[in-house]
CSV table of C-alpha atoms and ligand atoms in Angstrom, one decimal:
chain,number,residue,atom,x,y,z
S,1202,UNK,CA,-2.2,60.0,-80.3
S,1203,UNK,CA,2.2,59.0,-80.3
S,1204,UNK,CA,3.2,55.6,-80.0
S,1205,UNK,CA,6.1,57.1,-77.9
S,1206,UNK,CA,6.2,55.3,-74.0
S,1207,UNK,CA,8.6,56.6,-71.0
S,1208,UNK,CA,8.9,55.2,-68.3
S,1209,UNK,CA,10.7,56.6,-64.8
S,1210,UNK,CA,11.9,53.7,-63.1
S,1211,UNK,CA,13.1,54.0,-59.5
S,1212,UNK,CA,14.5,51.9,-57.9
S,1213,UNK,CA,13.6,52.1,-53.6
S,1214,UNK,CA,16.4,52.2,-52.3
S,1215,UNK,CA,16.8,55.8,-50.5
S,1216,UNK,CA,14.5,58.8,-51.2
S,1217,UNK,CA,14.1,61.1,-53.8
S,1218,UNK,CA,17.2,62.7,-54.9
S,1219,UNK,CA,17.9,65.4,-57.4
S,1220,UNK,CA,19.2,62.8,-60.3
S,1221,UNK,CA,16.4,60.8,-60.3
S,1222,UNK,CA,14.2,64.0,-60.2
S,1223,UNK,CA,16.1,65.3,-62.8
S,1224,UNK,CA,15.4,61.8,-65.2
S,1225,UNK,CA,12.0,61.5,-64.2
S,1226,UNK,CA,11.5,65.6,-65.5
S,1227,UNK,CA,13.1,64.5,-68.9
S,1228,UNK,CA,10.5,61.7,-69.5
S,1229,UNK,CA,8.0,63.5,-68.6
S,1230,UNK,CA,8.8,66.6,-70.2
S,1231,UNK,CA,9.5,63.8,-73.1
S,1232,UNK,CA,6.2,62.1,-73.0
S,1233,UNK,CA,3.8,65.2,-72.8
S,1234,UNK,CA,5.9,66.6,-75.3
S,1235,UNK,CA,4.8,63.9,-77.8
S,1236,UNK,CA,1.7,63.1,-76.2
S,1237,UNK,CA,3.0,59.9,-75.5
S,1238,UNK,CA,3.2,57.5,-72.2
S,1239,UNK,CA,4.2,57.8,-68.6
S,1240,UNK,CA,4.4,54.8,-67.0
S,1241,UNK,CA,6.4,54.4,-63.6
S,1242,UNK,CA,7.8,51.5,-62.9
S,1243,UNK,CA,9.0,50.6,-58.8
S,1244,UNK,CA,11.7,48.5,-59.6
S,1245,UNK,CA,11.4,46.4,-56.6
S,1246,UNK,CA,13.7,43.4,-56.7
S,1247,UNK,CA,16.5,44.2,-54.6
S,1248,UNK,CA,14.6,43.3,-51.7
S,1249,UNK,CA,17.5,43.9,-49.4
S,1250,UNK,CA,17.8,47.5,-50.2
S,1251,UNK,CA,13.8,48.0,-50.8
S,1252,UNK,CA,11.6,49.4,-48.6
S,1253,UNK,CA,8.0,51.8,-48.4
S,1254,UNK,CA,9.4,54.9,-46.8
S,1255,UNK,CA,11.5,55.2,-49.8
S,1256,UNK,CA,8.3,54.1,-52.2
S,1257,UNK,CA,6.7,56.5,-50.4
S,1258,UNK,CA,8.6,59.4,-50.0
S,1259,UNK,CA,9.6,59.0,-54.5
S,1260,UNK,CA,6.1,58.8,-55.1
S,1261,UNK,CA,5.3,61.8,-52.9
S,1262,UNK,CA,8.1,63.7,-54.3
S,1263,UNK,CA,6.9,63.1,-57.4
S,1264,UNK,CA,3.4,63.9,-57.0
S,1265,UNK,CA,4.8,67.3,-55.2
S,1266,UNK,CA,6.9,68.7,-58.6
S,1267,UNK,CA,4.2,67.5,-60.6
S,1268,UNK,CA,5.0,64.8,-62.7
S,1269,UNK,CA,2.3,62.8,-62.8
S,1270,UNK,CA,2.5,59.0,-64.6
S,1271,UNK,CA,-0.3,57.9,-66.9
S,1272,UNK,CA,-0.1,53.9,-66.1
S,1273,UNK,CA,1.4,52.0,-62.6
S,1274,UNK,CA,3.1,52.5,-60.7
S,1275,UNK,CA,3.6,48.5,-61.4
S,1276,UNK,CA,5.6,46.6,-60.1
S,1277,UNK,CA,9.3,45.3,-61.2
S,1278,UNK,CA,9.1,42.1,-58.2
S,1279,UNK,CA,5.5,41.0,-59.6
S,1280,UNK,CA,7.0,40.1,-62.4
S,1281,UNK,CA,9.3,37.6,-61.1
S,1282,UNK,CA,7.4,35.0,-63.4
S,1283,UNK,CA,8.0,36.5,-66.7
S,1284,UNK,CA,11.3,37.6,-65.8
S,1285,UNK,CA,12.5,34.1,-65.3
S,1286,UNK,CA,10.2,32.0,-68.3
S,1287,UNK,CA,13.0,34.7,-70.1
S,1288,UNK,CA,15.9,33.2,-68.7
S,1289,UNK,CA,14.4,29.5,-69.5
S,1290,UNK,CA,13.8,31.0,-73.3
S,1291,UNK,CA,16.8,32.2,-73.6
S,1292,UNK,CA,18.5,29.0,-72.5
S,1293,UNK,CA,15.9,27.3,-74.9
S,1294,UNK,CA,17.1,28.7,-77.9
S,1295,UNK,CA,20.8,29.1,-77.0
S,1296,UNK,CA,21.6,32.0,-75.9
S,1297,UNK,CA,22.3,31.2,-72.6
S,1298,UNK,CA,23.7,28.4,-70.4
S,1299,UNK,CA,23.9,26.6,-67.3
S,1300,UNK,CA,26.9,27.7,-65.0
S,1301,UNK,CA,27.8,24.9,-62.8
S,1302,UNK,CA,31.2,26.6,-61.9
S,1303,UNK,CA,31.2,27.2,-57.6
S,1304,UNK,CA,32.4,30.3,-55.5
S,1305,UNK,CA,35.7,28.4,-55.0
S,1306,UNK,CA,35.9,27.7,-58.3
S,1307,UNK,CA,36.2,30.9,-59.8
S,1308,UNK,CA,37.6,33.1,-57.0
S,1309,UNK,CA,40.3,30.7,-57.4
S,1310,UNK,CA,40.5,31.5,-61.3
S,1311,UNK,CA,39.9,35.3,-60.4
S,1312,UNK,CA,42.9,34.9,-58.4
S,1313,UNK,CA,44.8,33.5,-60.9
S,1314,UNK,CA,44.6,36.3,-63.1
S,1315,UNK,CA,46.0,38.8,-61.3
S,1316,UNK,CA,47.8,41.4,-63.4
S,1317,UNK,CA,44.5,41.0,-66.4
S,1318,UNK,CA,42.8,44.5,-65.7
S,1319,UNK,CA,39.6,42.4,-65.5
S,1320,UNK,CA,38.7,38.8,-64.7
S,1321,UNK,CA,35.5,37.4,-67.5
S,1322,UNK,CA,34.3,34.2,-67.2
S,1323,UNK,CA,36.3,31.6,-68.8
S,1324,UNK,CA,33.3,30.3,-70.0
S,1325,UNK,CA,34.2,27.0,-69.0
S,1326,UNK,CA,30.7,25.3,-69.0
S,1327,UNK,CA,29.4,26.4,-72.5
S,1328,UNK,CA,31.5,24.3,-73.8
S,1329,UNK,CA,30.0,21.2,-71.9
S,1330,UNK,CA,28.2,18.0,-73.7
S,1331,UNK,CA,24.7,18.0,-73.6
S,1332,UNK,CA,25.3,14.7,-72.2
S,1333,UNK,CA,27.7,16.6,-69.3
S,1334,UNK,CA,25.3,19.0,-68.2
S,1335,UNK,CA,22.2,16.2,-67.5
S,1336,UNK,CA,24.2,14.4,-65.7
S,1337,UNK,CA,25.8,17.4,-63.7
S,1338,UNK,CA,21.8,18.6,-63.2
S,1339,UNK,CA,20.6,14.9,-62.7
S,1340,UNK,CA,23.9,14.8,-59.4
S,1341,UNK,CA,22.4,18.1,-58.2
S,1342,UNK,CA,25.1,20.0,-58.9
S,1343,UNK,CA,23.5,24.2,-58.4
S,1344,UNK,CA,24.0,26.4,-61.1
S,1345,UNK,CA,23.4,29.5,-63.1
S,1346,UNK,CA,22.3,31.1,-65.6
S,1347,UNK,CA,24.7,32.9,-67.6
S,1348,UNK,CA,23.6,34.9,-70.7
S,1349,UNK,CA,26.3,33.5,-74.0
S,1350,UNK,CA,28.1,36.6,-75.5
S,1351,UNK,CA,28.5,35.9,-79.6
S,1352,UNK,CA,31.3,34.8,-80.3
S,1353,UNK,CA,34.1,35.7,-83.5
S,1354,UNK,CA,35.0,39.3,-84.7
S,1355,UNK,CA,31.7,41.5,-84.1
S,1356,UNK,CA,30.2,43.9,-82.1
S,1357,UNK,CA,27.2,45.9,-80.4
S,1358,UNK,CA,26.2,49.1,-81.8
S,1359,UNK,CA,23.1,51.0,-80.3
S,1360,UNK,CA,22.2,54.9,-81.0
S,1361,UNK,CA,22.1,57.0,-78.2
S,1362,UNK,CA,20.8,60.2,-78.4
S,1363,UNK,CA,22.7,62.2,-76.2
S,1364,UNK,CA,26.7,60.0,-76.5
S,1365,UNK,CA,25.9,59.3,-80.5
S,1366,UNK,CA,27.0,56.0,-81.9
S,1367,UNK,CA,28.5,53.2,-78.8
S,1368,UNK,CA,29.8,50.3,-80.4
S,1369,UNK,CA,31.3,47.8,-77.8
S,1370,UNK,CA,33.2,44.7,-79.3
S,1371,UNK,CA,31.5,40.9,-78.0
S,1372,UNK,CA,35.0,40.6,-76.8
S,1373,UNK,CA,35.0,42.7,-74.5
S,1374,UNK,CA,31.9,41.9,-72.5
S,1375,UNK,CA,31.8,38.4,-70.2
S,1376,UNK,CA,29.2,35.8,-70.1
S,1377,UNK,CA,26.9,37.8,-68.0
S,1378,UNK,CA,24.7,35.8,-65.4
S,1379,UNK,CA,20.7,36.2,-66.2
S,1380,UNK,CA,19.3,33.8,-63.1
S,1381,UNK,CA,20.8,33.2,-60.2
S,1382,UNK,CA,21.0,29.2,-58.5
S,1383,UNK,CA,17.9,29.9,-56.7
S,1384,UNK,CA,16.1,30.8,-59.4
S,1385,UNK,CA,16.0,34.2,-59.3
S,1386,UNK,CA,16.6,36.6,-61.4
S,1387,UNK,CA,19.1,39.9,-61.8
S,1388,UNK,CA,18.5,43.3,-62.8
S,1389,UNK,CA,19.5,43.1,-66.1
S,1390,UNK,CA,17.5,41.2,-67.5
S,1391,UNK,CA,14.4,41.8,-65.3
S,1392,UNK,CA,15.6,45.6,-66.7
S,1393,UNK,CA,14.6,44.5,-70.3
S,1394,UNK,CA,12.1,42.4,-69.8
S,1395,UNK,CA,9.9,44.9,-68.8
S,1396,UNK,CA,10.6,46.9,-70.8
S,1397,UNK,CA,9.9,45.3,-73.9
S,1398,UNK,CA,6.3,44.5,-72.2
S,1399,UNK,CA,5.4,47.7,-71.5
S,1400,UNK,CA,6.5,48.4,-75.0
S,1401,UNK,CA,8.8,51.3,-73.9
S,1402,UNK,CA,9.9,53.4,-77.5
S,1403,UNK,CA,12.4,55.9,-75.7
S,1404,UNK,CA,14.5,54.9,-72.6
S,1405,UNK,CA,15.3,57.7,-70.8
S,1406,UNK,CA,18.0,56.9,-67.9
S,1407,UNK,CA,20.9,58.4,-66.4
S,1408,UNK,CA,24.7,58.2,-67.5
S,1409,UNK,CA,25.2,55.6,-65.1
S,1410,UNK,CA,23.3,53.4,-67.4
S,1411,UNK,CA,25.2,53.5,-70.4
S,1412,UNK,CA,27.6,50.5,-69.3
S,1413,UNK,CA,24.8,47.6,-69.2
S,1414,UNK,CA,23.5,48.5,-72.5
S,1415,UNK,CA,25.4,46.9,-74.8
S,1416,UNK,CA,24.7,43.7,-73.0
S,1417,UNK,CA,20.7,44.9,-72.3
S,1418,UNK,CA,20.6,44.8,-76.4
S,1419,UNK,CA,22.3,41.7,-76.8
S,1420,UNK,CA,19.7,40.6,-74.7
S,1421,UNK,CA,16.9,42.5,-76.9
S,1422,UNK,CA,18.6,40.4,-80.1
S,1423,UNK,CA,18.2,37.4,-78.5
S,1424,UNK,CA,14.7,37.4,-77.3
S,1425,UNK,CA,14.0,39.7,-80.5
S,1426,UNK,CA,11.9,42.5,-79.4
S,1427,UNK,CA,13.0,46.0,-81.6
S,1428,UNK,CA,15.5,47.6,-79.1
S,1429,UNK,CA,14.4,51.3,-78.3
S,1430,UNK,CA,16.4,54.2,-78.4
S,1431,UNK,CA,18.3,55.4,-75.5
S,1432,UNK,CA,19.0,58.3,-74.1
S,1433,UNK,CA,21.8,58.6,-71.3
S,1434,UNK,CA,21.4,61.8,-69.0
S,1435,UNK,CA,25.1,63.1,-68.2
S,1436,UNK,CA,25.9,63.4,-64.2
S,1437,UNK,CA,25.5,66.1,-62.1
S,1438,UNK,CA,28.4,67.2,-60.2
S,1439,UNK,CA,28.9,69.5,-57.2
S,1440,UNK,CA,31.3,72.8,-57.6
S,1441,UNK,CA,34.3,70.9,-56.7
S,1442,UNK,CA,33.5,68.4,-60.0
S,1443,UNK,CA,32.6,65.5,-57.9
S,1444,UNK,CA,29.4,63.5,-57.7
S,1445,UNK,CA,26.8,64.5,-55.8
S,1446,UNK,CA,25.7,62.0,-52.9
S,1447,UNK,CA,24.0,62.3,-50.3
S,1448,UNK,CA,27.0,61.1,-48.1
S,1449,UNK,CA,29.1,64.3,-48.6
S,1450,UNK,CA,26.0,66.6,-49.3
S,1451,UNK,CA,24.0,65.5,-46.7
S,1452,UNK,CA,19.9,66.4,-47.2
S,1453,UNK,CA,20.9,68.6,-50.0
S,1454,UNK,CA,20.6,66.0,-52.3
S,1455,UNK,CA,16.7,65.1,-51.4
S,1456,UNK,CA,14.1,66.8,-53.2
S,1457,UNK,CA,12.0,67.2,-50.1
S,1458,UNK,CA,14.7,68.9,-49.0
S,1459,UNK,CA,13.9,72.1,-51.6
S,1460,UNK,CA,10.5,71.5,-50.4
S,1461,UNK,CA,11.5,72.4,-47.1
S,1462,UNK,CA,13.0,75.3,-47.6
S,1463,UNK,CA,10.8,77.3,-49.6
S,1464,UNK,CA,11.2,76.2,-53.6
S,1465,UNK,CA,7.8,76.0,-55.5
S,1466,UNK,CA,7.3,72.7,-57.5
S,1467,UNK,CA,7.6,73.9,-60.4
S,1468,UNK,CA,10.8,76.0,-60.1
S,1469,UNK,CA,12.8,72.8,-59.1
S,1470,UNK,CA,11.3,71.6,-62.5
S,1471,UNK,CA,12.9,74.7,-64.5
S,1472,UNK,CA,15.7,74.6,-62.4
S,1473,UNK,CA,16.3,70.8,-62.7
S,1474,UNK,CA,15.2,70.8,-66.6
S,1475,UNK,CA,18.8,72.9,-66.8
S,1476,UNK,CA,20.5,70.6,-65.5
S,1477,UNK,CA,21.7,69.0,-68.4
S,1478,UNK,CA,19.4,70.4,-71.2
S,1479,UNK,CA,19.2,73.7,-73.4
S,1480,UNK,CA,16.1,75.8,-75.5
S,1481,UNK,CA,18.9,76.6,-77.7
S,1482,UNK,CA,19.0,80.0,-77.2
S,1483,UNK,CA,19.5,82.4,-73.6
S,1484,UNK,CA,16.1,81.8,-72.5
S,1485,UNK,CA,16.3,80.5,-68.2
S,1486,UNK,CA,12.8,80.8,-67.1
S,1487,UNK,CA,9.6,78.3,-68.4
S,1488,UNK,CA,6.4,77.8,-67.1
S,1489,UNK,CA,5.1,74.2,-68.0
S,1490,UNK,CA,3.5,74.9,-71.0
S,1491,UNK,CA,6.9,76.4,-72.7
S,1492,UNK,CA,9.4,74.2,-71.1
S,1493,UNK,CA,7.1,71.7,-72.8
S,1494,UNK,CA,7.0,73.1,-76.2
S,1495,UNK,CA,10.7,74.1,-76.2
S,1496,UNK,CA,12.6,70.7,-74.7
S,1497,UNK,CA,14.3,68.0,-76.6
S,1498,UNK,CA,16.0,65.0,-76.4
S,1499,UNK,CA,18.9,66.6,-78.9
S,1500,UNK,CA,19.4,68.8,-76.6
S,1501,UNK,CA,20.6,67.6,-73.8
S,1502,UNK,CA,24.0,67.7,-73.6
S,1503,UNK,CA,26.9,65.8,-73.6
S,1504,UNK,CA,28.9,67.1,-70.8
S,1505,UNK,CA,28.5,66.8,-67.6
S,1506,UNK,CA,26.1,69.4,-65.7
S,1507,UNK,CA,27.2,71.5,-62.5
S,1508,UNK,CA,24.3,71.8,-58.8
S,1509,UNK,CA,26.9,74.6,-57.0
S,1510,UNK,CA,25.1,72.8,-54.0
S,1511,UNK,CA,26.8,74.6,-50.7
S,1512,UNK,CA,28.5,77.5,-52.1
S,1513,UNK,CA,30.8,79.4,-50.5
S,1514,UNK,CA,28.5,82.8,-49.4
S,1515,UNK,CA,26.5,81.0,-46.4
S,1516,UNK,CA,23.5,83.7,-47.4
S,1517,UNK,CA,22.8,80.9,-49.9
S,1518,UNK,CA,22.0,77.7,-49.1
S,1519,UNK,CA,22.6,76.3,-52.8
S,1520,UNK,CA,23.5,77.3,-56.0
S,1521,UNK,CA,22.6,80.8,-56.4
S,1522,UNK,CA,20.7,80.1,-59.7
S,1523,UNK,CA,18.0,77.8,-58.4
S,1524,UNK,CA,17.8,80.5,-56.2
S,1525,UNK,CA,17.3,83.0,-58.6
S,1526,UNK,CA,15.1,81.0,-61.0
S,1527,UNK,CA,13.1,80.2,-57.4
S,1528,UNK,CA,12.9,84.0,-56.9
S,1529,UNK,CA,11.4,84.5,-60.3
S,1530,UNK,CA,9.1,82.1,-60.1
S,1531,UNK,CA,7.4,84.1,-56.9
S,1532,UNK,CA,7.3,87.4,-58.9
S,1533,UNK,CA,5.6,85.7,-62.0
S,1534,UNK,CA,2.7,83.4,-60.3
S,1535,UNK,CA,-0.4,85.0,-60.2
S,1536,UNK,CA,-1.1,86.3,-56.6
S,1537,UNK,CA,-4.8,83.6,-56.3
S,1538,UNK,CA,-1.2,80.3,-56.7
S,1539,UNK,CA,1.4,81.8,-54.7
S,1540,UNK,CA,-1.7,82.7,-52.0
S,1541,UNK,CA,-2.0,78.2,-51.4
S,1542,UNK,CA,1.6,78.0,-51.6
S,1543,UNK,CA,2.0,80.6,-48.8
S,1544,UNK,CA,-0.6,79.2,-46.4
S,1545,UNK,CA,1.2,76.6,-45.5
S,1546,UNK,CA,4.5,78.5,-45.0
S,1547,UNK,CA,2.3,81.0,-42.1
S,1548,UNK,CA,0.6,77.9,-41.3
S,1549,UNK,CA,3.9,76.0,-40.2
S,1550,UNK,CA,5.1,79.5,-38.2
S,1551,UNK,CA,1.9,80.1,-36.5
S,1552,UNK,CA,1.0,82.8,-38.0
S,1553,UNK,CA,-1.7,82.2,-40.2
S,1554,UNK,CA,-5.0,84.2,-40.1
S,1555,UNK,CA,-8.9,82.9,-41.8
S,1556,UNK,CA,-8.9,85.5,-43.1
S,1557,UNK,CA,-6.9,86.0,-45.2
S,1558,UNK,CA,-9.3,83.3,-47.6
S,1559,UNK,CA,-12.1,85.7,-47.1
S,1560,UNK,CA,-13.1,89.0,-45.2
S,1561,UNK,CA,-8.8,90.0,-45.9
S,1562,UNK,CA,-7.9,88.5,-48.4
S,1563,UNK,CA,-7.0,91.6,-50.8
S,1564,UNK,CA,-5.9,92.0,-48.0
S,1565,UNK,CA,-3.2,89.6,-48.2
S,1566,UNK,CA,-2.5,89.4,-52.0
S,1567,UNK,CA,-1.6,92.9,-52.1
S,1568,UNK,CA,0.8,91.8,-49.0
S,1569,UNK,CA,1.9,88.8,-51.0
S,1570,UNK,CA,2.7,91.1,-53.6
S,1571,UNK,CA,4.9,94.0,-52.5
S,1572,UNK,CA,7.1,91.5,-50.6
S,1573,UNK,CA,8.1,88.9,-53.1
S,1574,UNK,CA,9.9,91.8,-54.7
S,1575,UNK,CA,12.5,90.4,-52.9
S,1576,UNK,CA,12.0,86.9,-51.9
S,1577,UNK,CA,13.8,83.7,-53.2
S,1578,UNK,CA,12.0,81.2,-50.8
S,1579,UNK,CA,8.6,80.3,-49.8
S,1580,UNK,CA,9.5,80.5,-46.3
S,1581,UNK,CA,11.3,84.0,-46.6
S,1582,UNK,CA,7.4,84.6,-46.5
S,1583,UNK,CA,7.6,83.6,-43.1
S,1584,UNK,CA,10.7,84.9,-42.5
S,1585,UNK,CA,12.1,88.5,-43.5
S,1586,UNK,CA,8.1,89.1,-44.5
S,1587,UNK,CA,6.6,87.7,-40.9
S,1588,UNK,CA,6.4,91.3,-38.8
S,1589,UNK,CA,3.6,92.5,-42.3
S,1590,UNK,CA,1.7,88.6,-40.8
S,1591,UNK,CA,2.5,89.1,-37.6
S,1592,UNK,CA,3.4,91.3,-34.1
S,1593,UNK,CA,6.2,89.4,-33.0
S,1594,UNK,CA,8.9,89.7,-35.6
S,1595,UNK,CA,13.0,89.7,-35.7
S,1596,UNK,CA,15.3,92.5,-36.0
S,1597,UNK,CA,17.8,91.5,-38.1
S,1598,UNK,CA,21.4,92.0,-37.1
S,1599,UNK,CA,22.6,94.4,-39.8
S,1600,UNK,CA,19.2,96.0,-39.9
S,1601,UNK,CA,20.1,96.8,-35.9
S,1602,UNK,CA,23.9,97.8,-37.5
S,1603,UNK,CA,23.4,100.8,-40.4
S,1604,UNK,CA,19.9,102.4,-39.3
S,1605,UNK,CA,19.6,102.0,-35.7
S,1606,UNK,CA,22.7,101.8,-33.7
S,1607,UNK,CA,24.7,104.8,-36.0
S,1608,UNK,CA,21.4,107.4,-35.0
S,1609,UNK,CA,20.8,107.1,-31.3
S,1610,UNK,CA,18.5,109.8,-32.1
S,1611,UNK,CA,15.9,108.1,-33.4
S,1612,UNK,CA,15.1,107.4,-30.3
S,1613,UNK,CA,13.0,109.8,-30.2
S,1614,UNK,CA,12.4,110.8,-33.6
S,1615,UNK,CA,10.1,107.5,-33.9
S,1616,UNK,CA,7.8,108.5,-31.1
S,1617,UNK,CA,7.6,111.6,-32.5
S,1618,UNK,CA,6.5,110.8,-35.8
S,1619,UNK,CA,4.2,108.2,-34.4
S,1620,UNK,CA,2.6,111.2,-32.9
S,1621,UNK,CA,2.6,112.9,-35.9
S,1622,UNK,CA,1.0,110.0,-38.4
S,1623,UNK,CA,-1.6,109.3,-35.2
S,1624,UNK,CA,-2.8,113.2,-35.7
S,1625,UNK,CA,-3.2,112.6,-40.3
S,1626,UNK,CA,-6.7,112.3,-41.0
S,1627,UNK,CA,-6.1,109.7,-43.2
S,1628,UNK,CA,-3.2,107.3,-44.5
S,1629,UNK,CA,-2.1,106.7,-47.6
S,1630,UNK,CA,1.7,106.4,-49.0
S,1631,UNK,CA,1.6,109.7,-50.4
S,1632,UNK,CA,0.3,111.9,-47.5
S,1633,UNK,CA,2.6,109.2,-45.5
S,1634,UNK,CA,5.6,110.1,-47.0
S,1635,UNK,CA,4.8,113.7,-46.9
S,1636,UNK,CA,4.7,113.2,-43.2
S,1637,UNK,CA,7.3,112.1,-43.2
S,1638,UNK,CA,10.0,114.7,-45.4
S,1639,UNK,CA,8.3,117.9,-43.4
S,1640,UNK,CA,9.7,115.9,-40.2
S,1641,UNK,CA,13.0,115.3,-41.6
S,1642,UNK,CA,13.7,119.2,-42.3
S,1643,UNK,CA,12.1,119.8,-38.9
S,1644,UNK,CA,14.6,117.9,-37.0
S,1645,UNK,CA,17.3,118.3,-39.4
S,1646,UNK,CA,17.7,115.4,-40.9
S,1647,UNK,CA,18.0,113.1,-44.0
S,1648,UNK,CA,15.0,110.9,-45.4
S,1649,UNK,CA,17.2,107.8,-45.8
S,1650,UNK,CA,17.9,108.2,-41.6
S,1651,UNK,CA,14.0,108.2,-40.8
S,1652,UNK,CA,12.6,106.2,-43.5
S,1653,UNK,CA,15.1,103.5,-43.0
S,1654,UNK,CA,15.3,103.7,-39.1
S,1655,UNK,CA,11.2,103.2,-39.6
S,1656,UNK,CA,11.8,100.5,-41.6
S,1657,UNK,CA,13.6,98.9,-39.0
S,1658,UNK,CA,11.7,99.2,-36.1
S,1659,UNK,CA,7.9,98.7,-38.3
S,1660,UNK,CA,9.4,95.2,-39.9
S,1661,UNK,CA,12.9,94.4,-38.1
S,1662,UNK,CA,14.4,94.1,-42.0
S,1663,UNK,CA,17.4,96.2,-43.8
S,1664,UNK,CA,16.0,96.4,-47.2
S,1665,UNK,CA,12.2,95.8,-48.4
S,1666,UNK,CA,10.0,97.2,-50.6
S,1667,UNK,CA,8.7,101.2,-50.2
S,1668,UNK,CA,8.2,102.1,-46.8
S,1669,UNK,CA,5.4,104.0,-47.6
S,1670,UNK,CA,3.5,101.3,-49.2
S,1671,UNK,CA,4.9,99.0,-46.6
S,1672,UNK,CA,3.3,101.3,-43.8
S,1673,UNK,CA,-0.1,101.5,-45.4
S,1674,UNK,CA,-0.7,98.6,-45.9
S,1675,UNK,CA,0.8,97.3,-42.3
S,1676,UNK,CA,-2.0,99.2,-40.7
S,1677,UNK,CA,-1.9,102.4,-39.4
S,1678,UNK,CA,-2.4,101.8,-35.8
S,1679,UNK,CA,-0.2,99.0,-36.2
S,1680,UNK,CA,2.4,101.6,-37.7
S,1681,UNK,CA,1.6,103.4,-34.5
S,1682,UNK,CA,2.4,101.0,-32.0
S,1683,UNK,CA,5.6,99.9,-32.9
S,1684,UNK,CA,6.3,103.5,-33.9
S,1685,UNK,CA,6.0,104.5,-30.1
S,1686,UNK,CA,7.4,101.0,-28.1
S,1687,UNK,CA,10.5,101.3,-30.9
S,1688,UNK,CA,12.3,100.7,-26.8
S,1689,UNK,CA,12.7,97.0,-27.2
S,1690,UNK,CA,14.6,97.9,-31.0
S,1691,UNK,CA,17.3,100.5,-29.3
S,1692,UNK,CA,17.6,97.7,-25.9
S,1693,UNK,CA,18.7,95.5,-29.0
S,1694,UNK,CA,21.3,97.6,-31.2
S,1695,UNK,CA,22.8,97.8,-26.9
S,1696,UNK,CA,23.5,93.9,-26.6
S,1697,UNK,CA,24.9,94.3,-30.4
S,1698,UNK,CA,27.3,96.8,-29.6
S,1699,UNK,CA,28.3,94.5,-26.2
L,228,LIG,N1,16.3,51.5,-61.4
L,228,LIG,C1,17.3,51.9,-61.2
L,228,LIG,C2,17.8,52.7,-61.3
L,228,LIG,O1,17.3,53.6,-60.1
L,228,LIG,C3,17.0,52.3,-63.6
L,228,LIG,C4,17.6,51.9,-64.8
L,228,LIG,C5,16.8,52.4,-65.6
L,228,LIG,O2,15.5,53.4,-66.2
L,228,LIG,O3,17.1,52.3,-66.6
L,228,LIG,O4,19.0,53.1,-61.4
């Protein structure tokens, strides 16, 4: 058992996106590696922007990715009383003060400070005497509570696991508000109070939290709580080095997008892990156990990572590296597990057969094993692989162009091959190959021409696994039928020519 406690603290204001999923993953990896605890805390204090739908997609996304938590979900809003109480404590210990300045007053001062890059509150109310404060309160003047940044020549220092030692001078920090005039706490305070209560030892979060940290460290100190270790994660940029955002990239920033596109949950985790962390050697493919073992906060990169969301090549709908990682996991997953993942894909395409879990299980696994070699996503099983599971399949344009259009004589040859296969006794890959080669010799055509023509007529594809093995898998009867019935293939090829 270790005393490491980390948390993933999403605000439920949108769906689970790549950046926050990576934060969740790094927290999870660290908890699993150290034997510590992972807490899920929903930071729902922004009532206006928090929605139940968002919360549902975040939880669903985490579950789909396989990132489980040990404690929670906690809801920040449930602890509002504690946050307010902490503000009061800071008030009585002299680390905070009541500020009666009105918005108009502050706006005026801000306007008057033009030219200065940042307007900092001038601490007018910090100088009020206790009598003045009491008088204002008695008069019913509303007030906010501001944190009192220490005065004089000093700095706040903390150690970030990724960015190193960070030092910020007190002078550069404004006396910030911790409690609004309606008594509601501000996020900066709530976040710290929750981390103290939850006993968080390591705050692993996005780089956008780094600007808050000096003020938060002062809150820890003022509340007399130990300061956790911080690790801020570098930004993830797109290929133009711009921050990835929903506005620019649409659904491609959302975890559910990758799920719908046929990513294996673990393959996506594997890829996300590499966005900002490296193992220190050239490994890129990890099983869950391997990644937990290899992960360390020390090897998180300081430089921003690039997720090539939109590729120039329309062949790819996302980062080719992400697809390569997914393809790798598709190839190496035990068939039993792959079958479970392919099932809903075939179901969705309307080509699932219950026998694949019963009498034809062995066939199904053999089919998956044969065709997975070239696949990049689970959806490929229902798309490029459709002909293995259904009789209605599409013909790839480039397959027609290269394998059919150029060889019109195949219209006669393929039915001849069908008749030869029909006359065969058995139907194994080896015999099939002999038969096809012999026919090519008789007809005076190259084996490649016949084999590729067969591939397109029987599977609709330009490329695929060994044709002889594919045919035996698809089966004698279906092969014969598809080779006899090639009319539609040539008609499609005709149309393409026009
Ligand atoms: N709720 C914050 C966010 O979603 C989390 C900040 C933190 O981890 O401290 O950005």
